[in-house]
JSON list of C-alpha atoms in Angstrom, two decimals:
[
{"chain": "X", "resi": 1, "resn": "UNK", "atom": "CA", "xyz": [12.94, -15.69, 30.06]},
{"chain": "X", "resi": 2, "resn": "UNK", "atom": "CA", "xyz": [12.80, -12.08, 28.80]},
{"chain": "X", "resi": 3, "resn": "UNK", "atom": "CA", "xyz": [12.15, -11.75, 24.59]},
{"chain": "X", "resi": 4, "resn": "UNK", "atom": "CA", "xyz": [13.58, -8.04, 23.25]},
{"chain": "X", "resi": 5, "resn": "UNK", "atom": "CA", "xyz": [13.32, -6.86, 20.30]},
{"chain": "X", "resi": 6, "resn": "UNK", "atom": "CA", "xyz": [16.31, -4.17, 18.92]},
{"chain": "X", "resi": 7, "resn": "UNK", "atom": "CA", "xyz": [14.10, -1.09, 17.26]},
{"chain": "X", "resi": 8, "resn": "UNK", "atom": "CA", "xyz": [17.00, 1.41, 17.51]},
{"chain": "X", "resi": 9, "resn": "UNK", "atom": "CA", "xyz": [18.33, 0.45, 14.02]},
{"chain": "X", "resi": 10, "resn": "UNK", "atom": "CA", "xyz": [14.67, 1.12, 12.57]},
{"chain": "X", "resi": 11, "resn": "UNK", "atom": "CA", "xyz": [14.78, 4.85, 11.26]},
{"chain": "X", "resi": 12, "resn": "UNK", "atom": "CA", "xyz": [12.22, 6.35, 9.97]},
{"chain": "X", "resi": 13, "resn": "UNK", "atom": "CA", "xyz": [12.96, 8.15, 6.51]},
{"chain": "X", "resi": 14, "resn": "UNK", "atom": "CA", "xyz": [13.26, 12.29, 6.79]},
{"chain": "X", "resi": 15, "resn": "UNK", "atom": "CA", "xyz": [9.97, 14.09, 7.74]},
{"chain": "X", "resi": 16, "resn": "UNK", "atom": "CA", "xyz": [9.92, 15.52, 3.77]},
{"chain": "X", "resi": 17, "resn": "UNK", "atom": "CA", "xyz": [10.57, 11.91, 2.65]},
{"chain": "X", "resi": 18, "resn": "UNK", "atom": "CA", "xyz": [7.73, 10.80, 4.76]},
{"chain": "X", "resi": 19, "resn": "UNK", "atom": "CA", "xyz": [5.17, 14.08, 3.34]},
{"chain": "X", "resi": 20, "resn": "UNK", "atom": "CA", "xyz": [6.31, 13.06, -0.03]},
{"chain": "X", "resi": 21, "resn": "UNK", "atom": "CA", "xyz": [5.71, 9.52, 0.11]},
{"chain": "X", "resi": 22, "resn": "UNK", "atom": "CA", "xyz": [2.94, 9.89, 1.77]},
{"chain": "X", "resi": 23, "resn": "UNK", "atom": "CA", "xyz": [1.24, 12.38, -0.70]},
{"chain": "X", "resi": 24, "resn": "UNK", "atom": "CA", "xyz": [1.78, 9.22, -3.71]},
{"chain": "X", "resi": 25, "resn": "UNK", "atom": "CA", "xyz": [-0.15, 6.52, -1.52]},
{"chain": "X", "resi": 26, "resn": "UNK", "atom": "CA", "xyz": [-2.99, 9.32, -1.37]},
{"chain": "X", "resi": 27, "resn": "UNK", "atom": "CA", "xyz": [-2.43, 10.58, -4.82]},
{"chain": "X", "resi": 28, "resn": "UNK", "atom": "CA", "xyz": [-2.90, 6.68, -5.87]},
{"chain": "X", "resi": 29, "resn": "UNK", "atom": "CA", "xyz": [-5.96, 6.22, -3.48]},
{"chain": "X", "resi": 30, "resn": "UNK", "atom": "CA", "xyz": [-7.98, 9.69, -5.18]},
{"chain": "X", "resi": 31, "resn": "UNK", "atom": "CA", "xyz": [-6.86, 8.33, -8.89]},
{"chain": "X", "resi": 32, "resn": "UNK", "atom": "CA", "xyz": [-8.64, 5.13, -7.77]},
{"chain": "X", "resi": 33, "resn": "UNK", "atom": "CA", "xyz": [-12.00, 6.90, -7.45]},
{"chain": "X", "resi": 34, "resn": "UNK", "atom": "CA", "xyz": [-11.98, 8.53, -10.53]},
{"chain": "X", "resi": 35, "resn": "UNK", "atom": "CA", "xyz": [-11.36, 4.49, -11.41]},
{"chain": "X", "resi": 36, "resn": "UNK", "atom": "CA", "xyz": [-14.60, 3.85, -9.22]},
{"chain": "X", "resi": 37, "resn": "UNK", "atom": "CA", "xyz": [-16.56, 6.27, -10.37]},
{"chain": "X", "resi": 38, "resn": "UNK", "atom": "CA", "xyz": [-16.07, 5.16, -14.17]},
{"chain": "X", "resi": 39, "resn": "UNK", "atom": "CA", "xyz": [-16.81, 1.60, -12.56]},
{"chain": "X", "resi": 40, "resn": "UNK", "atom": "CA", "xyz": [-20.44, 2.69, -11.13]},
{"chain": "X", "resi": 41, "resn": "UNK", "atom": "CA", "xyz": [-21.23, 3.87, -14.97]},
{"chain": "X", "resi": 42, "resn": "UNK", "atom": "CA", "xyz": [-19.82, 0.53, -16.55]},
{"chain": "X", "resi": 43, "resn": "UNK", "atom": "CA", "xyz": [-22.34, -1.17, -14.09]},
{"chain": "X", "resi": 44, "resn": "UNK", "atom": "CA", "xyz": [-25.31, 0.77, -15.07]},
{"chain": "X", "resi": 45, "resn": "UNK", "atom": "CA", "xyz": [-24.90, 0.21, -18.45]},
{"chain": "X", "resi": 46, "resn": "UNK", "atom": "CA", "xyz": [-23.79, -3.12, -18.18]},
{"chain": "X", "resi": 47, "resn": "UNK", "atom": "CA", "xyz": [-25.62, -5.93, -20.04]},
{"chain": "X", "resi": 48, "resn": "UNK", "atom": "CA", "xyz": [-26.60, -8.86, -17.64]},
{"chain": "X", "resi": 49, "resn": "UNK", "atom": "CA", "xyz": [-23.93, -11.10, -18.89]},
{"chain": "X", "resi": 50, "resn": "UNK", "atom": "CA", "xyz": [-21.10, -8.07, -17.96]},
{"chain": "X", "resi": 51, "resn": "UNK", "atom": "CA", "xyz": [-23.08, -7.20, -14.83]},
{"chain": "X", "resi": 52, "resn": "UNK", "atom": "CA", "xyz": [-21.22, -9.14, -12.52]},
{"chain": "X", "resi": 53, "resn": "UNK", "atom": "CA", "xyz": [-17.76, -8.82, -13.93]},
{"chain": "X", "resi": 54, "resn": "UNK", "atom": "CA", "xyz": [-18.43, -4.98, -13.72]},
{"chain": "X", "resi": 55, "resn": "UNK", "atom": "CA", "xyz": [-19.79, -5.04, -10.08]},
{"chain": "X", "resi": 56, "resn": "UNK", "atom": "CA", "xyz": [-16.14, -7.15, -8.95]},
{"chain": "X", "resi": 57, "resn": "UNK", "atom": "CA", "xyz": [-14.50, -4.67, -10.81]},
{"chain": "X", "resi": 58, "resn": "UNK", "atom": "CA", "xyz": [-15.99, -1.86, -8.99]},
{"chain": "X", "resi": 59, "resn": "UNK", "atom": "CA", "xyz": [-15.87, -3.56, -5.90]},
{"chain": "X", "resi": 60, "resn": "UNK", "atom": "CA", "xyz": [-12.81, -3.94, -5.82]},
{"chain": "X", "resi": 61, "resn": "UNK", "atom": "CA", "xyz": [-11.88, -0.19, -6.92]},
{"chain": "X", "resi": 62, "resn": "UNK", "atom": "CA", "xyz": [-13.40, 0.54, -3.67]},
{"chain": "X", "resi": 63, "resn": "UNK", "atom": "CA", "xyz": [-11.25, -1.87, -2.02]},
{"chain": "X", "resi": 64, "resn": "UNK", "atom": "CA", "xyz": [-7.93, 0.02, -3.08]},
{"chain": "X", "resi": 65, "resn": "UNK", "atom": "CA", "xyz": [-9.19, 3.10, -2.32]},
{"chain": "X", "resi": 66, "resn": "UNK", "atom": "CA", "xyz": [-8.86, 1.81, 0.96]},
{"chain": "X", "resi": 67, "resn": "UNK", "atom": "CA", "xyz": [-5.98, -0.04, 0.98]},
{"chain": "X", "resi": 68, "resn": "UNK", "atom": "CA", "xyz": [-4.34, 3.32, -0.56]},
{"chain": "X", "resi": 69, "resn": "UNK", "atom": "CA", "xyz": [-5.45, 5.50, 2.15]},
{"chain": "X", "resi": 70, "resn": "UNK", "atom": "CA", "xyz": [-4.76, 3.12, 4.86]},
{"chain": "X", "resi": 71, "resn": "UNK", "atom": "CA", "xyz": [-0.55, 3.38, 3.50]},
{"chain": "X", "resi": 72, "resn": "UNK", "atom": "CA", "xyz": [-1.02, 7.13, 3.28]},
{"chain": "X", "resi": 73, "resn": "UNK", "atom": "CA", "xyz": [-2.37, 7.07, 6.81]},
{"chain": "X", "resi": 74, "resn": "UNK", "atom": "CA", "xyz": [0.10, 4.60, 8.21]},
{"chain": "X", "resi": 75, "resn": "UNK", "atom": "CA", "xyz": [2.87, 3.64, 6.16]},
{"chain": "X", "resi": 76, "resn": "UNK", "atom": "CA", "xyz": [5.15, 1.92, 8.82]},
{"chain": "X", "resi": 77, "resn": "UNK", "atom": "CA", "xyz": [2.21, -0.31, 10.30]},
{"chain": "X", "resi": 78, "resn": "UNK", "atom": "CA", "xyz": [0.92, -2.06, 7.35]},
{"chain": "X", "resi": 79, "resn": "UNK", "atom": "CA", "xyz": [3.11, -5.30, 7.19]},
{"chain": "X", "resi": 80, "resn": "UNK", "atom": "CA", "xyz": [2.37, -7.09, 4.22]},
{"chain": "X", "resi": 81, "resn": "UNK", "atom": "CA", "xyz": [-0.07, -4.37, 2.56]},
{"chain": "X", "resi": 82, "resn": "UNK", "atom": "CA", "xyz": [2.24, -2.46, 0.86]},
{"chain": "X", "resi": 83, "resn": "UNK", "atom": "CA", "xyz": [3.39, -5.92, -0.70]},
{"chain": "X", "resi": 84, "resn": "UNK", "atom": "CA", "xyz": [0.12, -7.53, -1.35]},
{"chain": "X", "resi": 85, "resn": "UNK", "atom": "CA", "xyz": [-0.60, -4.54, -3.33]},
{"chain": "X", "resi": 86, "resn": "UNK", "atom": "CA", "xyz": [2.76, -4.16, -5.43]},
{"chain": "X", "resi": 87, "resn": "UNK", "atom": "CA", "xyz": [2.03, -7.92, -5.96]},
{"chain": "X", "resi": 88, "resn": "UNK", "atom": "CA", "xyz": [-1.02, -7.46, -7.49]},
{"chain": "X", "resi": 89, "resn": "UNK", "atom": "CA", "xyz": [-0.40, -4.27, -9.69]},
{"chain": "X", "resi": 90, "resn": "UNK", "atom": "CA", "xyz": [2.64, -6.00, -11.07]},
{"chain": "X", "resi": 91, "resn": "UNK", "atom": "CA", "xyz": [0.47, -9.03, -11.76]},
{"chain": "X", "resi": 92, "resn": "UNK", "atom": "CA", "xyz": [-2.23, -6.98, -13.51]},
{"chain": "X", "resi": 93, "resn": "UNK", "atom": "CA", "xyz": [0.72, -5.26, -15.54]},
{"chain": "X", "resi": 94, "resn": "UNK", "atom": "CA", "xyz": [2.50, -8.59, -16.64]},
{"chain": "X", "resi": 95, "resn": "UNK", "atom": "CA", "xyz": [-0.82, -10.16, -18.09]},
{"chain": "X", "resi": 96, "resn": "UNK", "atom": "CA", "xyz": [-1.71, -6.78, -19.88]},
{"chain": "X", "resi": 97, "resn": "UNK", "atom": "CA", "xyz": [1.29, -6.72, -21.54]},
{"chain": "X", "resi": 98, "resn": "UNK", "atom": "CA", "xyz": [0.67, -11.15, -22.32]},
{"chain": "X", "resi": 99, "resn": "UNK", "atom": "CA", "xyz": [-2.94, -10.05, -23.11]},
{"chain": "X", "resi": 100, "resn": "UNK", "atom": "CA", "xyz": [-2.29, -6.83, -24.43]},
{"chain": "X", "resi": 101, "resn": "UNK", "atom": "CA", "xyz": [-3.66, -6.65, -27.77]},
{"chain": "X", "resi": 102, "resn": "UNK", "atom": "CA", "xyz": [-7.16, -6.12, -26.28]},
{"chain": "X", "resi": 103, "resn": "UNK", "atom": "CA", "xyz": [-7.93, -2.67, -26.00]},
{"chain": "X", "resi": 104, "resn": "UNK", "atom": "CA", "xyz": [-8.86, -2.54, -22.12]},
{"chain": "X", "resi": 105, "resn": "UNK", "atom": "CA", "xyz": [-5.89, -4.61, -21.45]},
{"chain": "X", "resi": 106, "resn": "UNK", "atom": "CA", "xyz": [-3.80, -2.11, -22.96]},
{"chain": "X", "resi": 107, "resn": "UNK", "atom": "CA", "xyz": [-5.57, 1.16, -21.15]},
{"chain": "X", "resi": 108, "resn": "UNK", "atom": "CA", "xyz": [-5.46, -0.93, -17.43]},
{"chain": "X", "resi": 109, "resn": "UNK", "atom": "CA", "xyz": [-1.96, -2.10, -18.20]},
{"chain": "X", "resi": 110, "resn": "UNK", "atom": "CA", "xyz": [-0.59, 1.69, -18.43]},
{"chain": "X", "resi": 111, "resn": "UNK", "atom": "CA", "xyz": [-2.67, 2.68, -15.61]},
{"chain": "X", "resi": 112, "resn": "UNK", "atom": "CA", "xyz": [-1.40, 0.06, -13.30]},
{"chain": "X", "resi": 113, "resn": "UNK", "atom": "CA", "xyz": [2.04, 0.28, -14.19]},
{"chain": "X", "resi": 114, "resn": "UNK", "atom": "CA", "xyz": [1.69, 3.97, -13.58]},
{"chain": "X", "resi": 115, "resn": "UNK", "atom": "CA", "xyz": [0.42, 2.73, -9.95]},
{"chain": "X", "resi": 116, "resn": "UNK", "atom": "CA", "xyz": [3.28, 0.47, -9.30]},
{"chain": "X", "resi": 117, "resn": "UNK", "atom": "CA", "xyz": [5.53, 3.29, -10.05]},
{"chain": "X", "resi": 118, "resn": "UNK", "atom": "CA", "xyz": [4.28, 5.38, -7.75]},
{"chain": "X", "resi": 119, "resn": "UNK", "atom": "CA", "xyz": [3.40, 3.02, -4.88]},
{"chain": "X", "resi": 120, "resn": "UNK", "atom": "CA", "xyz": [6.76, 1.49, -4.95]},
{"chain": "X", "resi": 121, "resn": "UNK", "atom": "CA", "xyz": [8.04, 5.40, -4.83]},
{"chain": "X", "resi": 122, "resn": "UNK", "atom": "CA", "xyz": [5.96, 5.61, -1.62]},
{"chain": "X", "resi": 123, "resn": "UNK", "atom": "CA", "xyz": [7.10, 2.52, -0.51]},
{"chain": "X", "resi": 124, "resn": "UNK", "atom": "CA", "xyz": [10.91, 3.42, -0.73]},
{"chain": "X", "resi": 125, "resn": "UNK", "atom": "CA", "xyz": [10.18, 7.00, 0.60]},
{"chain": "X", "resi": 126, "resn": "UNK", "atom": "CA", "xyz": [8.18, 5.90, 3.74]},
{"chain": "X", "resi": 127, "resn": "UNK", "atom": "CA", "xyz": [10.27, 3.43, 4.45]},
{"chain": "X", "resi": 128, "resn": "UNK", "atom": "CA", "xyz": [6.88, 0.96, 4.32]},
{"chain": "X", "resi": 129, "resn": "UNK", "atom": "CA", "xyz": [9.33, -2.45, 5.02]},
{"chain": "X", "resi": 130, "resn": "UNK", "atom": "CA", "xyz": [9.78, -0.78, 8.98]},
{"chain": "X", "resi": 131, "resn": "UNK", "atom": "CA", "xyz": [6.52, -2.10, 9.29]},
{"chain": "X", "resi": 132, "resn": "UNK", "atom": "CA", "xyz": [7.58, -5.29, 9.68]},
{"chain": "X", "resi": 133, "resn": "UNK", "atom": "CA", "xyz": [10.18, -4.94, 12.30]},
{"chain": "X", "resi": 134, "resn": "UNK", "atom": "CA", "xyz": [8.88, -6.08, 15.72]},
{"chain": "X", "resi": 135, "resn": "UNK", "atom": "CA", "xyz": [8.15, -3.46, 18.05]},
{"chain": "X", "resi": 136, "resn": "UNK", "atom": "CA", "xyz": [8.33, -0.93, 16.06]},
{"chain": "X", "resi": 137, "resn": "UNK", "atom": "CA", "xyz": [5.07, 0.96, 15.21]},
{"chain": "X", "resi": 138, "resn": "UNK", "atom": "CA", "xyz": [6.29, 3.69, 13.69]},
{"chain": "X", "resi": 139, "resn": "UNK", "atom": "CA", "xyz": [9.33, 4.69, 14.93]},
{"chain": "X", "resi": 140, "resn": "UNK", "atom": "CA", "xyz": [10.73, 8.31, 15.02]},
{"chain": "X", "resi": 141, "resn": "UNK", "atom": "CA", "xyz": [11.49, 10.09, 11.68]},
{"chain": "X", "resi": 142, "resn": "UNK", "atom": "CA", "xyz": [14.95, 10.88, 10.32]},
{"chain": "X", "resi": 143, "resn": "UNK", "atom": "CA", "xyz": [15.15, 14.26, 12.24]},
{"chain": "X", "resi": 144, "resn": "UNK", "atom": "CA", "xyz": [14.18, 13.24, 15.39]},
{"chain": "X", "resi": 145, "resn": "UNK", "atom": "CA", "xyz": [16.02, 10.11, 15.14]},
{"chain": "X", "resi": 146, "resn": "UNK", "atom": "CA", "xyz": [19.91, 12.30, 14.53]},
{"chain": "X", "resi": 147, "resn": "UNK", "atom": "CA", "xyz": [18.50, 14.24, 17.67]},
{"chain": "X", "resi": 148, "resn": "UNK", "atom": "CA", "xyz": [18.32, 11.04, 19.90]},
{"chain": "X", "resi": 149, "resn": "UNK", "atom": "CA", "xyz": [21.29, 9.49, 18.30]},
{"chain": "X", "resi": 150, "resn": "UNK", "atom": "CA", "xyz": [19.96, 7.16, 16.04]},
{"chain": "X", "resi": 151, "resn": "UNK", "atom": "CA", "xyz": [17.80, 5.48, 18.53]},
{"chain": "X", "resi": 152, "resn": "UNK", "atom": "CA", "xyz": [14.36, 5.21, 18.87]},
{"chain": "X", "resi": 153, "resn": "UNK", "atom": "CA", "xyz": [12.82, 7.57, 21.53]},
{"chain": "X", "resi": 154, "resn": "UNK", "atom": "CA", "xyz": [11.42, 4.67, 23.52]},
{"chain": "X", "resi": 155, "resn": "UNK", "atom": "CA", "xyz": [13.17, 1.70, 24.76]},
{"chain": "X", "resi": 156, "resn": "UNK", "atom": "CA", "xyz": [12.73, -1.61, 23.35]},
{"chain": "X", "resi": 157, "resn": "UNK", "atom": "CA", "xyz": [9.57, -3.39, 24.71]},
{"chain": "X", "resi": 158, "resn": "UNK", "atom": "CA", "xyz": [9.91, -6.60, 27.09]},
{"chain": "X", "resi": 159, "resn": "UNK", "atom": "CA", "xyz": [7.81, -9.11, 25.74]},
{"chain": "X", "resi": 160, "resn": "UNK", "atom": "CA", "xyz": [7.24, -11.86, 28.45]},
{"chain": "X", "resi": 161, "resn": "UNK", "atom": "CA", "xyz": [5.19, -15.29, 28.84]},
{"chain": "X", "resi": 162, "resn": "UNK", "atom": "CA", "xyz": [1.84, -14.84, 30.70]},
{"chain": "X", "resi": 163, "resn": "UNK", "atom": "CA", "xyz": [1.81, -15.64, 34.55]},
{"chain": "X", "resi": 164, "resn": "UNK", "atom": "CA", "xyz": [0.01, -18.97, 35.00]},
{"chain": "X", "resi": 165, "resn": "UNK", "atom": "CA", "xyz": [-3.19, -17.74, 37.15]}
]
């Protein structure tokens, strides 16, 4: 029994769409150390009942920084990432605005809604979903894909059972 998978209807946006896009999950990943750095001076002058909090918090600054640069680097093979993190920005955003007569609340709500704006720009101009299509890796960009036709550049890969030994 052979198993294909069809990645010739999985374009890859236009190579400017791709620069662009991008350009926003990088943009987002820098803003988040400006975010970390302002996180390492919370936890130095953090009293010990804040110093944990704080530490998460900048923790987990780090963390995004990452997961930023990592959709910047490879926008089409991050299933679920791109997701995850519009998830969790959108989450932050509906409790500041439940929550949002504390000042922080307010501040972090802005700034994270600002971050969903642009990661779901970078989403839609990277095309991150393609990541999700099996087989396809990353597959050729808008230009190269008119050249070929619309298909991929490589055929289709032939997934098969393992030979019992």
């Amino acid at each position: 029994m052979t198993i294909t998978s069809d990645v010739h209807t999985a374009v890859a946006p236009s190579g400017r769409a791709d620069r662009i896009g991008r350009g926003l999950a990088a943009f987002a990943s820098l803003a988040t150390v400006g975010a970390f750095a302002d996180g390492i001076i919370r936890m130095t002058d953090a009293a010990d009942d804040r110093l944990w909090v704080e530490a998460w918090r900048t923790i987990t600054y780090a963390f995004f920084i990452g997961l930023f640069a990592l959709l910047a680097a490879r926008p089409r093979q991050a299933a679920g990432i791109w997701e995850l993190v519009l998830a969790g920005k959108t989450a932050l955003v509906v409790f500041a605005v439940v929550v949002g007569d504390i000042p922080e609340a307010r501040l972090a709500g802005v700034v994270d809604f600002a971050l969903v704006v642009v990661v779901a720009l970078a989403y839609v101009l990277t095309r991150g979903w393609l990541a999700w299509h099996l087989g396809t890796t990353d597959p050729p960009r808008g230009d190269a894909a008119v050249a070929s036709g619309g298909q991929a550049s490589s055929p289709s890969p032939v997934l098969q059972p393992p030979v019992p030994g």
